[in-house]
Structures are given as structure tokens and as C-alpha cells.
Coordinates of C-alpha atoms and ligand atoms in Angstrom, one line a residue:
M1 CA -63.1 -70.5 94.8
K2 CA -59.5 -70.5 93.9
E3 CA -59.3 -67.1 93.1
V4 CA -60.8 -65.9 96.4
I5 CA -58.3 -68.4 98.0
V6 CA -55.4 -66.8 95.9
K7 CA -56.6 -63.6 97.2
L8 CA -56.3 -64.6 101.2
L9 CA -52.8 -65.9 100.3
K10 CA -51.6 -62.9 98.4
K11 CA -52.5 -61.1 101.4
A12 CA -51.5 -62.9 103.8
L13 CA -47.5 -63.0 101.9
K14 CA -48.1 -59.1 101.7
G15 CA -44.4 -57.6 102.8
K16 CA -42.9 -60.7 103.2
D17 CA -40.0 -61.7 100.6
V18 CA -41.3 -63.6 98.2
S19 CA -42.1 -63.0 94.6
L20 CA -45.3 -64.9 93.2
K21 CA -47.4 -64.0 90.5
D22 CA -51.8 -65.0 91.4
E23 CA -51.0 -67.5 88.1
E24 CA -48.2 -69.2 90.2
I25 CA -50.1 -69.7 93.1
L26 CA -53.1 -71.1 91.5
N27 CA -51.2 -73.7 90.2
L28 CA -50.2 -74.4 93.2
I29 CA -53.4 -75.0 95.0
E30 CA -54.5 -78.7 95.4
V31 CA -57.6 -80.6 95.9
P32 CA -56.4 -82.4 98.4
P33 CA -57.7 -86.4 98.5
S34 CA -59.9 -87.0 101.4
Q35 CA -62.7 -84.3 102.7
D36 CA -61.2 -83.7 106.1
M37 CA -58.7 -82.0 104.0
G38 CA -60.7 -79.5 102.9
D39 CA -61.5 -78.8 99.8
Y40 CA -58.9 -76.9 98.7
A41 CA -54.7 -77.0 100.3
F42 CA -51.7 -74.6 99.6
P43 CA -48.8 -76.3 100.3
C44 CA -45.7 -74.4 102.2
F45 CA -43.1 -76.1 101.0
F46 CA -42.4 -73.9 98.0
L47 CA -41.8 -70.9 100.6
S48 CA -39.4 -72.5 102.8
K49 CA -36.0 -71.8 100.6
Q50 CA -37.3 -68.2 100.2
L51 CA -38.2 -67.1 103.5
H52 CA -35.9 -70.0 105.2
D53 CA -37.9 -71.2 107.6
N54 CA -40.0 -75.2 107.9
P55 CA -43.0 -75.2 106.2
S56 CA -45.2 -75.7 109.1
Q57 CA -44.1 -72.8 110.4
I58 CA -44.9 -70.8 107.2
A59 CA -48.5 -72.3 106.9
I60 CA -49.5 -71.8 110.9
E61 CA -47.4 -67.9 110.3
L62 CA -49.8 -67.3 107.0
R63 CA -52.7 -69.0 108.6
E64 CA -52.1 -66.2 111.7
K65 CA -52.1 -63.6 108.8
I66 CA -54.9 -64.7 107.0
G67 CA -57.3 -63.1 109.7
N68 CA -61.3 -63.8 109.6
A69 CA -62.0 -65.2 106.6
P70 CA -65.6 -64.6 105.3
P71 CA -68.1 -66.9 106.5
T72 CA -69.7 -66.6 103.2
D73 CA -66.3 -68.7 101.3
F74 CA -65.0 -70.6 104.4
E75 CA -66.5 -72.6 107.2
D76 CA -63.2 -73.0 108.1
I77 CA -59.5 -72.6 107.3
Q78 CA -56.7 -75.2 109.3
T79 CA -53.2 -76.3 108.8
Q80 CA -52.1 -79.4 108.7
G81 CA -48.7 -79.3 108.7
P82 CA -46.5 -78.1 105.8
Y83 CA -50.4 -77.5 104.6
I84 CA -53.4 -74.6 104.4
N85 CA -56.5 -77.1 104.1
F86 CA -59.7 -74.4 103.0
F87 CA -63.3 -75.8 103.5
V88 CA -65.3 -73.3 101.8
N89 CA -68.6 -72.6 102.8
R90 CA -71.1 -75.7 100.5
K91 CA -74.3 -73.7 101.0
S92 CA -72.8 -71.1 99.7
L93 CA -70.5 -72.2 97.3
A94 CA -73.8 -74.9 95.8
R95 CA -76.4 -71.6 95.4
Q96 CA -73.1 -70.4 93.7
V97 CA -72.7 -72.1 91.4
I98 CA -76.7 -73.3 90.8
W99 CA -77.6 -69.4 90.4
D100 CA -74.6 -69.1 87.7
A101 CA -75.8 -72.1 85.7
I102 CA -79.5 -71.3 85.7
T103 CA -79.4 -67.7 85.0
Q104 CA -76.2 -67.7 82.8
K105 CA -77.3 -70.7 80.6
K106 CA -75.7 -71.6 77.4
D107 CA -72.9 -69.0 78.8
F108 CA -72.1 -70.6 81.8
G109 CA -68.3 -71.0 82.2
E110 CA -67.4 -68.4 78.9
S111 CA -64.8 -65.4 79.1
K112 CA -63.6 -62.2 78.2
L113 CA -59.4 -63.7 78.1
G114 CA -59.6 -63.7 74.5
K115 CA -61.2 -60.2 73.6
G116 CA -60.5 -58.1 71.4
K117 CA -58.7 -61.0 69.1
R118 CA -58.8 -62.3 65.8
T119 CA -57.7 -65.9 65.0
M120 CA -57.4 -68.1 61.8
I121 CA -58.1 -71.7 62.6
E122 CA -57.5 -73.9 59.6
F123 CA -58.3 -77.3 59.2
P124 CA -58.4 -80.8 57.4
S125 CA -57.2 -79.3 54.4
P126 CA -57.5 -82.4 52.1
N127 CA -55.5 -83.1 49.2
T128 CA -58.2 -83.5 46.5
N129 CA -57.4 -87.1 45.2
K130 CA -59.1 -88.8 47.4
P131 CA -62.0 -89.1 50.2
L132 CA -61.3 -87.9 54.3
H133 CA -60.1 -90.6 56.1
L134 CA -59.6 -91.2 59.6
G135 CA -56.9 -89.1 60.2
H136 CA -58.8 -86.5 59.1
L137 CA -62.2 -87.0 61.8
R138 CA -59.6 -86.5 64.6
N139 CA -58.4 -83.3 62.7
M140 CA -61.6 -82.0 62.4
A141 CA -62.2 -82.9 66.3
I142 CA -60.3 -80.8 66.9
G143 CA -59.7 -78.0 64.9
E144 CA -63.6 -77.3 65.4
S145 CA -63.3 -77.6 69.2
I146 CA -59.8 -75.4 69.4
S147 CA -62.3 -73.0 67.6
R148 CA -65.2 -73.5 70.0
I149 CA -63.1 -73.2 72.8
L150 CA -61.7 -70.0 71.5
E151 CA -65.1 -68.2 70.5
F152 CA -66.2 -69.3 73.9
N153 CA -63.2 -67.3 75.7
D154 CA -64.5 -64.2 73.3
E155 CA -62.1 -64.8 70.8
K156 CA -63.4 -63.8 67.2
I157 CA -63.0 -67.0 65.3
I158 CA -62.1 -67.7 61.2
R159 CA -62.4 -71.2 60.3
A160 CA -60.1 -71.7 56.9
N161 CA -60.0 -74.4 54.6
M162 CA -56.8 -75.0 52.4
N163 CA -57.1 -77.7 49.9
N164 CA -54.5 -78.6 48.2
D165 CA -55.8 -79.1 44.6
R166 CA -52.6 -79.6 42.7
G167 CA -49.9 -81.4 41.5
I168 CA -48.8 -84.8 41.6
H169 CA -51.4 -87.0 43.8
I170 CA -54.6 -85.6 41.6
C171 CA -52.9 -85.8 38.9
K172 CA -52.4 -89.9 39.5
S173 CA -56.0 -89.8 40.5
M174 CA -56.3 -87.9 37.1
V175 CA -54.3 -90.4 34.5
A176 CA -56.2 -93.5 36.6
Y177 CA -59.7 -92.2 35.2
K178 CA -58.3 -91.2 32.0
K179 CA -57.3 -94.4 31.6
W180 CA -59.8 -97.1 33.0
G181 CA -62.7 -94.4 34.3
R182 CA -64.8 -95.1 30.7
E183 CA -65.8 -91.6 31.1
K184 CA -68.4 -92.8 33.4
T185 CA -69.3 -90.4 36.7
P186 CA -70.5 -91.0 40.3
T187 CA -73.9 -90.8 39.6
D188 CA -73.3 -94.0 37.0
K189 CA -71.8 -95.9 39.7
K190 CA -74.1 -94.4 42.2
E191 CA -71.4 -93.5 44.5
K192 CA -70.1 -90.8 47.1
S193 CA -68.1 -88.9 44.6
D194 CA -65.0 -88.5 46.6
H195 CA -65.2 -91.3 47.2
F196 CA -64.8 -92.6 43.5
V197 CA -62.2 -90.2 42.8
G198 CA -60.0 -92.0 45.5
D199 CA -60.8 -95.7 43.9
F200 CA -59.0 -94.2 40.7
Y201 CA -56.0 -93.0 43.6
V202 CA -55.4 -96.4 44.5
M203 CA -56.0 -97.9 40.8
F204 CA -52.9 -95.7 39.9
N205 CA -50.6 -97.4 42.7
K206 CA -51.9 -100.8 42.2
K207 CA -51.2 -100.6 38.6
K208 CA -47.7 -98.4 39.3
T209 CA -45.3 -98.1 36.4
K210 CA -42.3 -96.4 35.5
K211 CA -44.6 -95.5 32.7
L212 CA -47.6 -95.0 34.4
E213 CA -45.7 -92.0 36.6
A214 CA -44.2 -90.4 33.7
E215 CA -47.7 -90.2 32.3
A216 CA -49.0 -88.4 36.2
Q217 CA -45.4 -86.1 35.1
E218 CA -46.3 -85.4 31.8
M219 CA -50.1 -84.5 32.9
L220 CA -48.5 -81.9 36.2
Q221 CA -46.5 -80.5 33.3
K222 CA -49.8 -80.2 30.9
W223 CA -51.5 -78.5 33.7
E224 CA -49.0 -76.2 34.6
A225 CA -48.5 -74.6 30.6
G226 CA -52.6 -74.7 31.1
D227 CA -54.3 -77.1 28.6
G228 CA -57.4 -76.9 27.7
N229 CA -58.5 -80.6 28.1
T230 CA -55.9 -81.5 31.2
L231 CA -57.7 -78.2 33.1
L232 CA -61.4 -79.3 32.0
L233 CA -60.6 -83.2 33.9
W234 CA -58.8 -81.4 36.1
K235 CA -61.7 -79.6 37.1
L236 CA -64.3 -82.5 37.1
M237 CA -62.6 -84.6 39.3
N238 CA -61.9 -81.8 42.2
G239 CA -65.5 -80.6 41.4
W240 CA -66.3 -84.6 42.5
A241 CA -63.7 -84.4 45.5
L242 CA -64.7 -81.3 46.3
N243 CA -68.8 -82.2 46.7
G244 CA -67.8 -85.2 48.8
F245 CA -66.1 -83.2 51.6
K246 CA -68.8 -80.8 52.0
E247 CA -71.2 -84.0 52.3
T248 CA -69.1 -85.5 55.2
Y249 CA -68.3 -81.5 56.9
K250 CA -71.9 -81.5 56.9
T251 CA -72.2 -84.9 58.8
F252 CA -69.3 -84.1 60.9
G253 CA -71.1 -80.4 61.8
I254 CA -68.0 -78.6 60.5
K255 CA -68.5 -75.2 58.4
H256 CA -65.9 -73.3 56.6
D257 CA -65.8 -69.7 56.5
V258 CA -63.3 -69.4 54.4
N259 CA -61.7 -71.9 51.6
Y260 CA -58.8 -71.4 50.1
F261 CA -57.2 -73.4 46.9
E262 CA -53.6 -73.9 46.4
S263 CA -54.2 -73.7 43.1
K264 CA -54.9 -69.9 43.4
V265 CA -52.1 -68.8 45.3
Y266 CA -48.8 -71.2 44.4
K267 CA -47.7 -68.7 41.4
K268 CA -47.7 -65.7 44.4
G269 CA -45.8 -68.1 46.5
K270 CA -43.4 -68.6 43.3
E271 CA -43.1 -64.9 42.8
M272 CA -42.0 -64.6 46.4
I273 CA -39.3 -66.9 45.8
L274 CA -38.0 -64.8 42.6
D275 CA -38.1 -61.6 44.8
G276 CA -36.7 -63.3 47.6
V277 CA -33.4 -64.3 45.0
K278 CA -32.9 -60.6 44.2
E279 CA -32.4 -59.4 47.8
G280 CA -30.5 -62.6 48.5
I281 CA -32.8 -64.6 50.8
F282 CA -32.6 -67.5 48.9
E283 CA -29.6 -68.8 46.8
Q284 CA -30.2 -69.9 43.1
A285 CA -27.9 -73.0 42.3
K286 CA -26.2 -73.9 38.7
N287 CA -28.1 -75.6 37.4
G288 CA -31.4 -73.7 38.1
E289 CA -32.1 -74.6 41.6
I290 CA -33.9 -72.2 44.0
K291 CA -33.0 -73.4 48.2
I292 CA -32.6 -71.8 51.4
N293 CA -30.1 -72.6 53.6
L294 CA -31.6 -72.9 57.6
E295 CA -28.2 -74.8 58.9
E296 CA -28.3 -72.1 61.5
E297 CA -31.7 -73.2 62.3
K298 CA -31.0 -76.5 62.6
L299 CA -33.4 -77.3 60.0
G300 CA -30.7 -78.4 57.0
E301 CA -31.0 -76.9 53.3
K302 CA -34.1 -76.8 52.0
I303 CA -35.1 -76.7 47.8
L304 CA -37.7 -74.5 47.1
L305 CA -38.1 -74.5 43.3
R306 CA -37.0 -77.5 41.3
K307 CA -34.4 -77.1 38.4
D308 CA -37.1 -77.4 36.3
G309 CA -38.6 -74.1 37.9
T310 CA -41.8 -76.3 39.1
S311 CA -41.9 -75.3 43.4
V312 CA -42.4 -77.8 46.1
Y313 CA -45.3 -78.4 48.4
I314 CA -44.1 -75.3 50.7
V315 CA -44.5 -72.7 48.1
F316 CA -47.9 -72.2 48.0
D317 CA -47.7 -72.2 52.4
L318 CA -45.8 -68.8 52.2
A319 CA -48.1 -67.3 50.0
L320 CA -51.2 -68.0 52.0
A321 CA -50.1 -66.8 54.7
K322 CA -49.7 -63.7 53.9
I323 CA -52.9 -63.7 52.3
K324 CA -54.6 -64.8 55.2
F325 CA -53.1 -61.9 57.3
E326 CA -54.0 -59.0 54.6
D327 CA -57.3 -60.7 54.3
Y328 CA -58.8 -61.0 58.0
K329 CA -56.6 -58.7 59.5
L330 CA -56.0 -61.9 61.8
N331 CA -54.0 -60.8 65.2
K332 CA -53.4 -65.2 65.1
S333 CA -53.6 -68.0 62.5
F334 CA -53.2 -71.7 63.4
Y335 CA -52.8 -74.9 61.4
V336 CA -54.7 -77.7 62.3
V337 CA -52.1 -80.4 60.6
G338 CA -50.7 -83.5 61.3
N339 CA -47.3 -84.3 63.2
E340 CA -45.6 -85.8 60.6
Q341 CA -45.5 -82.2 58.8
D342 CA -43.9 -80.6 61.9
Y343 CA -40.8 -80.3 59.9
H344 CA -43.1 -78.4 57.0
F345 CA -44.0 -75.2 59.7
N346 CA -41.1 -75.0 61.3
V347 CA -39.3 -74.9 57.9
L348 CA -42.7 -72.1 57.1
F349 CA -42.3 -70.6 59.7
S350 CA -38.4 -70.1 59.5
I351 CA -38.7 -68.9 56.0
L352 CA -41.1 -66.5 56.7
K353 CA -39.2 -64.2 59.7
K354 CA -36.6 -64.5 57.0
L355 CA -38.4 -62.6 54.9
G356 CA -39.9 -60.3 58.0
F357 CA -42.9 -61.4 58.2
E358 CA -42.8 -61.9 62.0
K359 CA -46.6 -62.8 63.4
E360 CA -48.6 -65.2 65.5
M361 CA -48.6 -68.0 63.9
K362 CA -48.8 -71.8 65.4
H363 CA -48.9 -75.6 64.1
I364 CA -51.5 -77.6 65.9
S365 CA -49.6 -80.4 65.8
Y366 CA -51.2 -84.0 66.9
G367 CA -50.7 -88.0 66.3
M368 CA -51.3 -90.4 64.7
V369 CA -54.3 -92.5 64.8
N370 CA -54.4 -96.2 64.1
L371 CA -56.9 -99.0 64.4
P372 CA -56.1 -102.3 66.0
T373 CA -55.9 -104.0 62.5
G374 CA -52.9 -101.7 61.9
K375 CA -51.5 -99.1 60.3
M376 CA -53.9 -97.0 57.7
K377 CA -52.1 -96.2 54.4
S378 CA -54.4 -94.1 51.3
R379 CA -52.0 -95.5 48.8
E380 CA -52.6 -98.8 49.1
G381 CA -56.4 -99.0 50.0
T382 CA -56.1 -99.9 54.0
V383 CA -57.3 -96.4 55.0
V384 CA -60.8 -96.2 56.8
D385 CA -62.6 -93.5 55.1
A386 CA -64.4 -90.8 57.3
D387 CA -67.6 -91.3 56.0
D388 CA -67.6 -95.6 57.0
L389 CA -66.2 -95.1 60.1
I390 CA -69.5 -92.9 61.3
E391 CA -71.6 -95.3 59.1
Q392 CA -69.9 -98.3 60.8
V393 CA -70.3 -97.1 64.4
R394 CA -73.9 -95.5 63.5
L395 CA -74.9 -99.0 63.0
L396 CA -73.3 -100.0 65.9
A397 CA -75.3 -97.4 67.7
E398 CA -78.5 -98.5 66.5
K399 CA -77.7 -101.5 67.8
E400 CA -77.5 -100.5 70.8
L401 CA -80.9 -98.1 70.9
S402 CA -83.1 -101.0 68.9
K403 CA -82.4 -103.1 72.5
R404 CA -84.1 -100.5 74.1
D405 CA -86.7 -99.2 72.6
K406 CA -89.3 -99.0 69.4
L407 CA -88.2 -96.0 67.0
S408 CA -89.0 -95.0 63.9
K409 CA -87.0 -95.1 61.6
T410 CA -86.5 -91.6 61.3
E411 CA -85.6 -90.8 64.9
L412 CA -83.5 -94.0 64.9
K413 CA -81.3 -92.9 62.8
K414 CA -81.3 -89.5 64.2
R415 CA -80.5 -90.5 67.4
S416 CA -77.6 -93.3 66.2
L417 CA -76.2 -90.7 64.6
I418 CA -76.1 -87.7 67.7
I419 CA -74.5 -90.9 69.3
A420 CA -72.2 -91.7 66.9
L421 CA -70.9 -88.8 66.4
A422 CA -70.5 -88.4 70.0
A423 CA -68.5 -91.9 70.3
I424 CA -65.8 -90.6 67.8
K425 CA -65.4 -87.2 68.4
Y426 CA -65.3 -88.3 72.6
L427 CA -62.7 -90.8 71.9
L428 CA -60.8 -88.6 69.4
L429 CA -60.7 -85.6 72.0
K430 CA -60.0 -87.4 75.4
V431 CA -56.1 -88.6 74.2
D432 CA -53.5 -85.5 74.6
I433 CA -53.5 -84.7 71.1
N434 CA -49.9 -85.0 70.9
K435 CA -50.1 -87.8 71.0
N436 CA -50.4 -91.5 68.7
M437 CA -53.5 -93.4 69.4
L438 CA -55.5 -96.0 68.7
F439 CA -58.7 -95.9 67.6
N440 CA -61.2 -99.4 68.6
P441 CA -64.8 -98.4 67.1
K442 CA -66.4 -100.8 69.1
E443 CA -65.8 -99.4 72.0
S444 CA -65.9 -96.0 71.2
V445 CA -69.8 -96.8 71.0
S446 CA -70.2 -98.8 74.3
F447 CA -73.0 -97.2 76.7
E448 CA -70.2 -97.9 79.3
G449 CA -66.9 -96.9 80.5
D450 CA -65.0 -93.8 79.5
T451 CA -67.0 -93.2 76.6
G452 CA -69.4 -90.7 74.7
P453 CA -72.7 -92.4 74.5
Y454 CA -71.7 -93.1 78.4
I455 CA -71.3 -89.5 79.1
L456 CA -74.6 -88.7 76.8
Y457 CA -76.8 -91.3 78.6
S458 CA -76.4 -89.5 81.8
Y459 CA -77.3 -86.4 80.2
A460 CA -80.7 -88.4 79.0
R461 CA -80.9 -89.8 82.7
A462 CA -81.0 -86.2 84.1
S463 CA -83.2 -84.7 81.1
S464 CA -86.0 -87.7 82.5
I465 CA -85.7 -86.4 85.8
M466 CA -86.3 -82.6 84.9
E467 CA -89.4 -84.1 82.4
K468 CA -90.8 -84.9 85.9
A469 CA -90.3 -82.2 87.3
P470 CA -92.8 -79.5 88.3
S471 CA -90.6 -76.0 87.8
V472 CA -87.1 -75.5 88.9
Q473 CA -86.2 -72.5 91.4
K474 CA -83.3 -70.7 91.3
K475 CA -82.0 -69.8 94.4
A476 CA -83.5 -73.4 95.9
E477 CA -82.1 -73.6 99.5
V478 CA -80.4 -77.1 101.1
N479 CA -81.2 -77.7 105.1
E480 CA -78.8 -80.9 104.5
L481 CA -75.9 -81.1 102.2
E482 CA -75.1 -85.2 101.7
E483 CA -71.7 -86.4 100.2
K484 CA -72.7 -87.1 96.8
D485 CA -74.4 -83.5 96.6
I486 CA -71.6 -81.9 97.5
A487 CA -69.3 -83.7 94.8
L488 CA -71.2 -82.9 92.1
V489 CA -71.7 -79.3 93.4
K490 CA -67.6 -79.2 93.3
K491 CA -67.7 -80.5 90.3
L492 CA -69.6 -78.5 88.2
S493 CA -68.3 -75.2 90.4
Q494 CA -64.8 -76.1 88.3
F495 CA -65.9 -75.4 84.8
P496 CA -64.8 -72.3 84.5
E497 CA -61.1 -73.3 85.7
I498 CA -61.2 -76.1 83.2
V499 CA -62.1 -73.8 80.4
E500 CA -59.7 -71.5 81.2
S501 CA -57.1 -73.8 81.1
A502 CA -58.4 -75.6 77.9
Y503 CA -57.9 -72.2 76.8
K504 CA -54.6 -71.0 77.5
N505 CA -53.3 -74.4 76.8
L506 CA -55.3 -75.5 73.5
N507 CA -56.2 -78.4 74.6
P508 CA -59.7 -79.5 73.5
S509 CA -58.9 -82.7 76.1
L510 CA -59.3 -81.6 79.5
V511 CA -62.8 -80.3 78.6
A512 CA -63.3 -84.0 77.4
N513 CA -62.6 -85.4 80.5
Y514 CA -63.9 -82.8 82.6
S515 CA -67.5 -84.4 81.3
Y516 CA -66.6 -87.8 81.4
Q517 CA -65.6 -86.8 86.0
L518 CA -69.1 -85.0 85.6
A519 CA -70.8 -88.0 83.8
Q520 CA -69.9 -89.7 86.2
T521 CA -70.2 -87.8 89.4
F522 CA -73.7 -87.0 88.6
N523 CA -74.5 -91.1 88.0
E524 CA -73.1 -91.3 91.7
F525 CA -75.1 -88.5 92.3
Y526 CA -78.1 -90.2 90.7
H527 CA -77.5 -94.0 92.3
N528 CA -77.5 -92.7 96.6
C529 CA -79.9 -89.6 96.0
K530 CA -83.9 -89.3 96.0
V531 CA -84.4 -86.4 94.1
I532 CA -87.9 -86.1 93.2
G533 CA -90.2 -87.1 96.6
S534 CA -87.1 -86.4 98.8
E535 CA -87.3 -83.4 101.3
E536 CA -84.9 -81.8 99.2
E537 CA -86.4 -82.0 96.1
A538 CA -86.7 -78.1 95.2
F539 CA -82.5 -78.2 95.7
R540 CA -81.7 -81.1 94.4
L541 CA -83.9 -80.4 91.2
A542 CA -81.8 -77.6 91.1
L543 CA -79.2 -79.4 91.2
V544 CA -80.0 -81.7 88.2
Q545 CA -80.4 -79.0 85.6
S546 CA -77.7 -77.2 86.3
F547 CA -75.7 -80.3 85.7
R548 CA -77.6 -80.8 82.5
Q549 CA -76.1 -77.3 81.5
V550 CA -72.8 -77.3 82.5
L551 CA -72.7 -80.7 80.7
K552 CA -74.1 -79.5 77.8
N553 CA -72.1 -76.3 77.8
A554 CA -68.6 -78.3 78.0
L555 CA -69.8 -81.0 75.3
A556 CA -70.7 -77.8 73.2
L557 CA -67.0 -77.4 73.1
I558 CA -65.5 -80.5 72.3
G559 CA -68.8 -80.2 69.2
I560 CA -71.1 -83.2 71.0
E561 CA -74.3 -82.4 71.0
T562 CA -76.5 -83.8 73.2
L563 CA -80.6 -86.4 73.5
D564 CA -82.9 -86.0 75.9
K565 CA -83.7 -89.0 75.7
M566 CA -81.7 -92.4 74.0
Ligands
LIG1 N1 -53.2 -81.5 52.2 C1 -52.0 -81.4 53.5 C2 -52.2 -83.4 53.7 O1 -53.5 -83.6 53.5 C3 -52.3 -80.7 54.3 C4 -52.2 -79.3 54.4 C5 -52.2 -78.5 55.8 N2 -52.1 -77.7 55.6 C6 -50.7 -76.4 55.1 N3 -51.8 -75.0 54.9 N4 -50.0 -76.4 54.5 O2 -51.2 -83.6 54.3

């Protein structure tokens, strides 16, 4: 509907001395606080400077120019002081949104904005020395949601995972295992295999001495030299870590199209550095160190190869950035990584630019997740494991479900997992990506308030109405629209705009918050409007069905599955 208003305004502005793009007009259109000011309003103060007139006068003049708007779109267009207020034809809006939702089904809301683009999204890219933690859950929730939002706008998405499988961190777990592992395996200990590896990392840090640190360094050198036994142990422990991750990805609903490994690409990075020295892009100091001066970019000086020839973290990324574009003929490459690596990516993109590699690359940087109990530190073992957290929230959901219904064990498990994931994903996504946040497991799983389970519950409610319904009509007519009907119609009709804006801003929180508002609007409708047995039964059934569809589509974009029964 906003698009129609943009068109009308553009027409009215023709011949006037103002330059406003469609996009700008669109952003100026407001939704007034009360219904008697119409459904949409255009404020004219913005034009008064350019048109040298007072805003109320401009409003009147533009209103005249608009003339008779199509009655199928608007019941009325009025001016009120500096505003032009648009009263949409509610019945036709209702008719349209119901038709669109019911006929387009899972495609309702999609767009072709990203047509022809191939984009790689990298997430969560763990280190292979410890299990995934709460921060990775935020990472994965964001990565998957952005992937889905882009796909919904017709981009081709390649989900990539980068495994940091070499380096000092993994050597630490290896040293500890060698010393205290007694050749036991995860199966012997009946432990999830990545947790098993992580235990040794924590052990290393607890018992850390200068000597132990030196042993880890030595192990790294042996690894780089290709020492047989070291490689064997490395493969074994990495295998455990990677297998464990796989299970977590599966539970969380994530599947990668490609896995990259630091161990396979870092040598190529080193070569790039050495070539860069020859070309004068990097400088080699007397002691052998290779570095780059990024003073101009205000990023200081960055060492790339240490004096012993070993490479620092960023080196593999230089090679990988190129490999990605070559492997997949990409248009864009995104990295979902926490904001503690903002500097890393600034440096990475600056160096690539100096190397003449200028492509559309973006660090999707997100804030930290903290717990009510304080900060997480994986070295100290105070980190919250992703698996443990999911299970903890699932048990809370199970408890809540058991109060309501008698369910079989498998059904209980299935439903409680869906609810737990909805709780976690919603909480992680409703906050702006770049803000730090607090994660309270208990609060997340509440069936009331601004939570995932509350949203799911509204869906289940709608499903239970539809279960009793004879059939839905795509063209159900309505005699009288009540306030709560129209509120729901309007909310539903906003979905395509929300999708567009989430796409343009790479912002899942818009979809998350929309889902919650939609659920709230539906619940108000549900409490105030009789559906089955009412005079408007056919219309309201179609409306409820449309709600189910739109909410399902919105939730899918944030990776949340729905339940018909809770
Ligand atoms: N493994 C790193 C970490 O856990 C993140 C890697 C991000 N991706 C990249 N291409 N550098 O902090």
C-alpha cells in the first residue's frame, strides 16, 4: 500500500522543484498513532524549505494535485495541518492480503531484489579445540537467518563453515590429552566427542605452567614440520571435535554447503605474503619479521609472519577470501563473526585491497552474549556449552508442557525441542545484531511475554481454530470490519515491507520483532472476535488462515519451526 502512496505523491510533486527518490518518500511515510488520522500519513515539513512555503499550505496543494484516488485503494485522503492522511479502503486491503497469503502460501512476502546474486555466508567457523558455546548460538542464529532472508529475496546462498583446525589452541588440547588422557576415547567416557576434547583444553589452562606452554609450542612446530605421530593425534582429536559440532549443527537446524579448513589453506596464505614482499606491498624487517604498514588506514602496523617464519591468524584468511570467490563465482562474501574481531576484518579487507583484490566483502559483526551470572570464559571452563544450554531450555519447556497435557515420551521430546529452539533463537535474534545482550534461559522459555514460545503458542491457537473449520475461502467477503479485524489485516499486509527492509539492512531483528507484534495482534483479535459461529465466519476463517501462513513465513526466516499443538 505504501508503494501506491509513493506513486500518488510522485505524481503530485511533478513539475515542482523538489528531488525526492521513491525510497526517500517511502521512508517519510508514517503510520499515525490513532485511527482517525488515517492509516498512513505523509508529513510535509520536509518540503517546506525546498518549496518555500509553509507545510500546511503544501499539504493542501499536494492533496489537490492528487485528485481522485482510486476508490479501490482509498476511502479518503485528507489533510490535517502539515499532514496528508490516507485512509485505505480496508475491505479491499483485507481482500488483497487474504488472497495473497492463501494463494502464494510459503512464497508470500518474497521478492526478486537479489535475483542473479551469489553470496557466500560464513558461519560459525569454530576453533576445533572445544565445543560450541552460547556465542556460537548467536552466531548461528544470525548466519542462518540472514541466509534465509537473502534466499527469500532470490539470492543464491552458499553456507560456508571455516574450521580453525590448526594452531596453538588445538596443540594445547593435544598436549593435555597426551599427558592425562590415558588413551581413552569419548566412547569410553560416554561423552559427546567435542566436549571430550574441550575438557583437555580446560585441563591445560588449569594446570598451565611455563613448561607446559613450551610443550604446546614444541607440538606446533612438530605439526608444521609434518611429524607423523603429531599429525595422527591431531587428526584424531580434530575428528572428535568436528563430529561433535556436526551433531550440534543438526540439532540447531544448520547445514553447510562447504567446509573449509585452515590447515589446508594457510600455506597458500604464506605464499601470498612472500609474493607481496617481492612486490613491495609488505616489508621484511632485519630480524625476518614480515609486516604491513596500515597507518594510512589508521590500523597501525600489522605483523603477518613472525621472525621464526610461522604465520599469524590473518594469513589463512587472505588466501581463503580469494579461494571462496574462485570456487563459487561469488558476487558477495559475508563473514558472521563476533565484534571482538572488528579489527581483524578491517585489516583483512585493507590488505586485500592493497593486493588488488576488491570485491564485495562484509564482516557481519555481532555483540557479545552474557549470562545473568556473568561473563563467559572458555579457558576457565565457565563458558556455557551450546548443547548444555539447549538441553537446559528443553527441559524447562518439557516441564511447562507436562503441566498442560499428557504426551508420549517421543512427542514430548519433539515438541519441547522445537519450543526450546524457538525460545533460544527468538531471544538471540530480537536484539539488534551489534548490541551486546543478556541471555536468561528461564525468561526465554516463558509462554508469556516477548518470547519465542509465546509466538508459537499464538500459531497453535490459530491452528486449533482451523482444525474445526470446514474449509477456507480465498475470496471470503466481509460485511463489517471490526477494529481488531482491521488491525490484524494491516499487520499482515506489512510483511512484504518488513522482508524488504530486513533484506536491505541484513537485519533479522526486524523479522523477529514483527513476528512478535503479529502474534500479539492475533491474540487481541482472538480475544475480541468470535470466529466460528459468527456472522463473519467465512471471512474470519480466511483471516486466521492468512495469519497462520504469514507467521509461519516470518518464523521460517528466523529459523523457527511451528507447532500445530503445544
Ligand atoms: N575461529 C574463529 C573464532 O572462533 C572465527 C573465524 C572467523 N572466520 C574467519 N574467516 N576468520 O574466533
